[in-house]
mmCIF file of C-alpha atoms in Angstrom:
data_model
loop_
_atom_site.group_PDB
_atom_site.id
_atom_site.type_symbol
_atom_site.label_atom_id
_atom_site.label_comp_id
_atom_site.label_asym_id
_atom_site.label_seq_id
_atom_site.Cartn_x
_atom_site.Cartn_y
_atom_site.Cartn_z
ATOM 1 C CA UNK A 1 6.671 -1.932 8.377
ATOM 2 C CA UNK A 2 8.063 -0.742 5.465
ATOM 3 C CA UNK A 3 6.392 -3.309 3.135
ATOM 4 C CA UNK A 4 3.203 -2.847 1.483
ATOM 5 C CA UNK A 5 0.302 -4.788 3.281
ATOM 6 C CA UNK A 6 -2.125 -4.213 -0.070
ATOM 7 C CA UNK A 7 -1.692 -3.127 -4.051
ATOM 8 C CA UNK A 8 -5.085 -3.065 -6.291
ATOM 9 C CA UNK A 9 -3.640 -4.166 -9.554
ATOM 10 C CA UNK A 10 -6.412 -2.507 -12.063
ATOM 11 C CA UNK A 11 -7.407 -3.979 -15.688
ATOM 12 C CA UNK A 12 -9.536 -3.186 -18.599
ATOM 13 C CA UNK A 13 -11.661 -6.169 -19.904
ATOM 14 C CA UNK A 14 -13.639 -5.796 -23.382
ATOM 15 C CA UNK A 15 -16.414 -3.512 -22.837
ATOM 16 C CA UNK A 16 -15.031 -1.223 -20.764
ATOM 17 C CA UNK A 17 -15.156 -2.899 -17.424
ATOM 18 C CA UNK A 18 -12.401 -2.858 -14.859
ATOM 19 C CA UNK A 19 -11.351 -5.259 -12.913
ATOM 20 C CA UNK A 20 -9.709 -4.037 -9.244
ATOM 21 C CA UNK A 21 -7.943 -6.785 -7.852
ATOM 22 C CA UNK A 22 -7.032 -7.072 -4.072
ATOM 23 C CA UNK A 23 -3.952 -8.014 -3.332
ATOM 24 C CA UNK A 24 -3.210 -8.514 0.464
ATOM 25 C CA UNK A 25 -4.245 -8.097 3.920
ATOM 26 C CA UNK A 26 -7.972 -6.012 3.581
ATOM 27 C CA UNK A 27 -8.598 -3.721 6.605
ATOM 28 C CA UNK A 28 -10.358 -0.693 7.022
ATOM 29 C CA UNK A 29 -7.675 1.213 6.168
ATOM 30 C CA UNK A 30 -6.991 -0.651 2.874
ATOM 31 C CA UNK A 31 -10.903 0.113 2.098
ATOM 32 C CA UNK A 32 -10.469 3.367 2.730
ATOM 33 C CA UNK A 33 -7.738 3.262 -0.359
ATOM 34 C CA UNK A 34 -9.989 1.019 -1.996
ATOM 35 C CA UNK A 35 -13.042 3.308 -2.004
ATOM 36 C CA UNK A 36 -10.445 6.442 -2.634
ATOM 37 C CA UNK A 37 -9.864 4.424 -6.375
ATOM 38 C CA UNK A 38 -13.477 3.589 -6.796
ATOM 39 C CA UNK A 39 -14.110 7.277 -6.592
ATOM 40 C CA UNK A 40 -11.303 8.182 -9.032
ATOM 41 C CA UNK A 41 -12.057 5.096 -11.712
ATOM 42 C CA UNK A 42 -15.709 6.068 -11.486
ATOM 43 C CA UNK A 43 -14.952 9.366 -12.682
ATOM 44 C CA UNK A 44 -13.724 7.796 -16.023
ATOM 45 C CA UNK A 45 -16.485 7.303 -17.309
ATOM 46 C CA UNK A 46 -16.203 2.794 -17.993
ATOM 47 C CA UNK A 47 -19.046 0.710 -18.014
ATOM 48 C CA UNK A 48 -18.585 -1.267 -15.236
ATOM 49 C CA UNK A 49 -16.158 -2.450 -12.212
ATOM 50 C CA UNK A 50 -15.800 -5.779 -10.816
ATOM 51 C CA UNK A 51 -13.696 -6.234 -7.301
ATOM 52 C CA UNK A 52 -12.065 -9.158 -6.899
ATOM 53 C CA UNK A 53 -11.114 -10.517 -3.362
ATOM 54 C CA UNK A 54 -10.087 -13.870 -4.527
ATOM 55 C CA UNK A 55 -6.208 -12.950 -3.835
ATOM 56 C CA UNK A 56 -6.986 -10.835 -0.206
ATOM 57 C CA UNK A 57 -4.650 -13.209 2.300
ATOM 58 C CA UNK A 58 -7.403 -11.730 5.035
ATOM 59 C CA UNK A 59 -11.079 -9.421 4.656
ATOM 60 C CA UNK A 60 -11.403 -8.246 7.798
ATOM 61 C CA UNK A 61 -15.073 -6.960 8.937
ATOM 62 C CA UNK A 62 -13.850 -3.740 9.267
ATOM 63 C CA UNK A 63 -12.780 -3.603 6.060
ATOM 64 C CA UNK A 64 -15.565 -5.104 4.686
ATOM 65 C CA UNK A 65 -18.268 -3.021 6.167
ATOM 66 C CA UNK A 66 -16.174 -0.063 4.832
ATOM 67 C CA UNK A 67 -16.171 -1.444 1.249
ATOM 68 C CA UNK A 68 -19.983 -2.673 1.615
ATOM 69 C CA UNK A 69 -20.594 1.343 2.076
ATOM 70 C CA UNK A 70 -18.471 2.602 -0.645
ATOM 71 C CA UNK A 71 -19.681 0.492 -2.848
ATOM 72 C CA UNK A 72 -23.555 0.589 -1.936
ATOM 73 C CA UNK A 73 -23.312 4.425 -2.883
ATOM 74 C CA UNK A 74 -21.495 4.309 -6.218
ATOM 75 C CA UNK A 75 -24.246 2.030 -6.933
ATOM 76 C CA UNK A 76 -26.378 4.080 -5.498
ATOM 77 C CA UNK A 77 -24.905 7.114 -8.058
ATOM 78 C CA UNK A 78 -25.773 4.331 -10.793
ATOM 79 C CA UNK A 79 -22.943 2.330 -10.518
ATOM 80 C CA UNK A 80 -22.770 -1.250 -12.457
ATOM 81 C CA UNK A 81 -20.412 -3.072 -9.638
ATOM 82 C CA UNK A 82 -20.102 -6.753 -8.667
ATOM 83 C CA UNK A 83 -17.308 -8.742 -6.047
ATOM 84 C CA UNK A 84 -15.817 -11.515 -6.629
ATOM 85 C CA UNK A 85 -14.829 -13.883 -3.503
ATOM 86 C CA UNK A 86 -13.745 -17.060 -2.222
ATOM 87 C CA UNK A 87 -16.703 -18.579 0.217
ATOM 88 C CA UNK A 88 -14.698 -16.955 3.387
ATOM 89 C CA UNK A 89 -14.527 -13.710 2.098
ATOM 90 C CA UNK A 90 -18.144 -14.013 0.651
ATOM 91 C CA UNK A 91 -19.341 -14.606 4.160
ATOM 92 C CA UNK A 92 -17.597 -11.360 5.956
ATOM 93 C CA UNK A 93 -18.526 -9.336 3.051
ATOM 94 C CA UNK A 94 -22.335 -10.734 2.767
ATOM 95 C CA UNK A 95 -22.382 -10.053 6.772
ATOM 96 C CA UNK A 96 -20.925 -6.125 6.134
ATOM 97 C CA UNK A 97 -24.150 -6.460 3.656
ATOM 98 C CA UNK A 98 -22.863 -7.160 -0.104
ATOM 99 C CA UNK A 99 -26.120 -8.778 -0.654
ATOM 100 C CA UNK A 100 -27.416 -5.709 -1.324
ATOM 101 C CA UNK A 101 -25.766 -4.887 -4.317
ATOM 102 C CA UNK A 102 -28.056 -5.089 -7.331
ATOM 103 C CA UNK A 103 -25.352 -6.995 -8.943
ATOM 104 C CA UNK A 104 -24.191 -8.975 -6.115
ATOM 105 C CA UNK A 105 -21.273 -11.607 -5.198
ATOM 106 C CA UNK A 106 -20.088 -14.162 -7.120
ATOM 107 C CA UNK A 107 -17.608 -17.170 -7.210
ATOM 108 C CA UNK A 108 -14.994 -16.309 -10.198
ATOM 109 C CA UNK A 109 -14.692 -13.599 -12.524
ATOM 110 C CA UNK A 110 -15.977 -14.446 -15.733
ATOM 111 C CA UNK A 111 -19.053 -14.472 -13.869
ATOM 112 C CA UNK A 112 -19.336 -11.332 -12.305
ATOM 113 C CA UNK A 113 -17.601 -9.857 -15.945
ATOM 114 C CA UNK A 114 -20.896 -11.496 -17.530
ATOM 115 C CA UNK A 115 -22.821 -10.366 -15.343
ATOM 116 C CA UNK A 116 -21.470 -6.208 -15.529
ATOM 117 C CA UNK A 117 -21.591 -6.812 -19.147
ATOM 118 C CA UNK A 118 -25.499 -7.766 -19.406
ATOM 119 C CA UNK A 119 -26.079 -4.222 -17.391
ATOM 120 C CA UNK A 120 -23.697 -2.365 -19.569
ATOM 121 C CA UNK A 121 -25.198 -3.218 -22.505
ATOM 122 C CA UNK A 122 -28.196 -1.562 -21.955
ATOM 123 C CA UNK A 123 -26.763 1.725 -21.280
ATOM 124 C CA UNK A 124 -29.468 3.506 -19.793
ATOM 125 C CA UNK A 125 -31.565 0.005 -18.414
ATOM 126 C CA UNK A 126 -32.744 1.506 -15.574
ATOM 127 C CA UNK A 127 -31.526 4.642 -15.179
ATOM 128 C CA UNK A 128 -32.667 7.709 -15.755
ATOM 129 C CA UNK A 129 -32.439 8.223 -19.556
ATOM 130 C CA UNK A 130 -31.046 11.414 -19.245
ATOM 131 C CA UNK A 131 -27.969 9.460 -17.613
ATOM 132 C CA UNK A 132 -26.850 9.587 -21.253
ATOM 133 C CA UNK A 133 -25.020 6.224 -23.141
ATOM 134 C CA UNK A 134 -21.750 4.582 -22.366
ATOM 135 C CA UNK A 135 -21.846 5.980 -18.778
ATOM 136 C CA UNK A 136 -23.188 2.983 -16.743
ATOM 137 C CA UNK A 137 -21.229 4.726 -13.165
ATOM 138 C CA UNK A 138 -22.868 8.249 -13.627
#
């Protein structure tokens, strides 16, 4: 009981763009932590943030649906955010609806980092242009 059932090990990549790895069992309440940090790390103003499921041991529905949400609405907000997943986890999480997200799911992370970067190098592309530069999650 005692024993952590998730971590989200954060990095920077070049260009500002984060990379949240999870780490673990994902349920709703580890997407419930997991949109909790999205909040916080899109408050610091990076260019982009890439999720990476490829090292979940499990992506439950629940949990997916939950992440789906958080993740539609920081997009929503102007968010530049892709997943990474294995083909399982792509499957729950395209079911929760991931293919919604403008910069949807992909196989391995230099893809989805490629694909954050090409947004996030037009910082205002097509956002408002009062969204102001560098600030591709505001």
């Amino acid at each position: 009981m005692g024993q952590a059932r998730v971590r989200f090990p954060v990095r920077w990549e070049d260009g500002g763009v984060l990379v949240v790895q999870v780490v673990g069992r994902f349920d709703a309440d580890a997407a419930a932590e997991l949109g909790a940090l999205m909040g916080r790390l899109d408050a610091t103003g990076h260019s982009g943030l890439v999720v990476d499921f490829q090292d979940a041991e499990h992506c439950g529905a629940d949990g997916a649906q939950k992440f789906v949400e958080a993740a539609l609405s920081m997009a929503a907000d102007g968010g530049a955010l892709t997943v990474v997943a294995d083909t399982a986890q792509q499957a729950v999480l395209r079911t929760a609806g991931a293919d919604r997200l403008a910069l949807g799911v992909h196989n391995d992370v230099a893809a989805a980092l490629e694909q954050v970067s090409d947004l996030s190098a037009d910082p205002l592309g097509d956002r408002d242009a009062d969204a102001g530069s560098g600030s591709a999650l505001r």
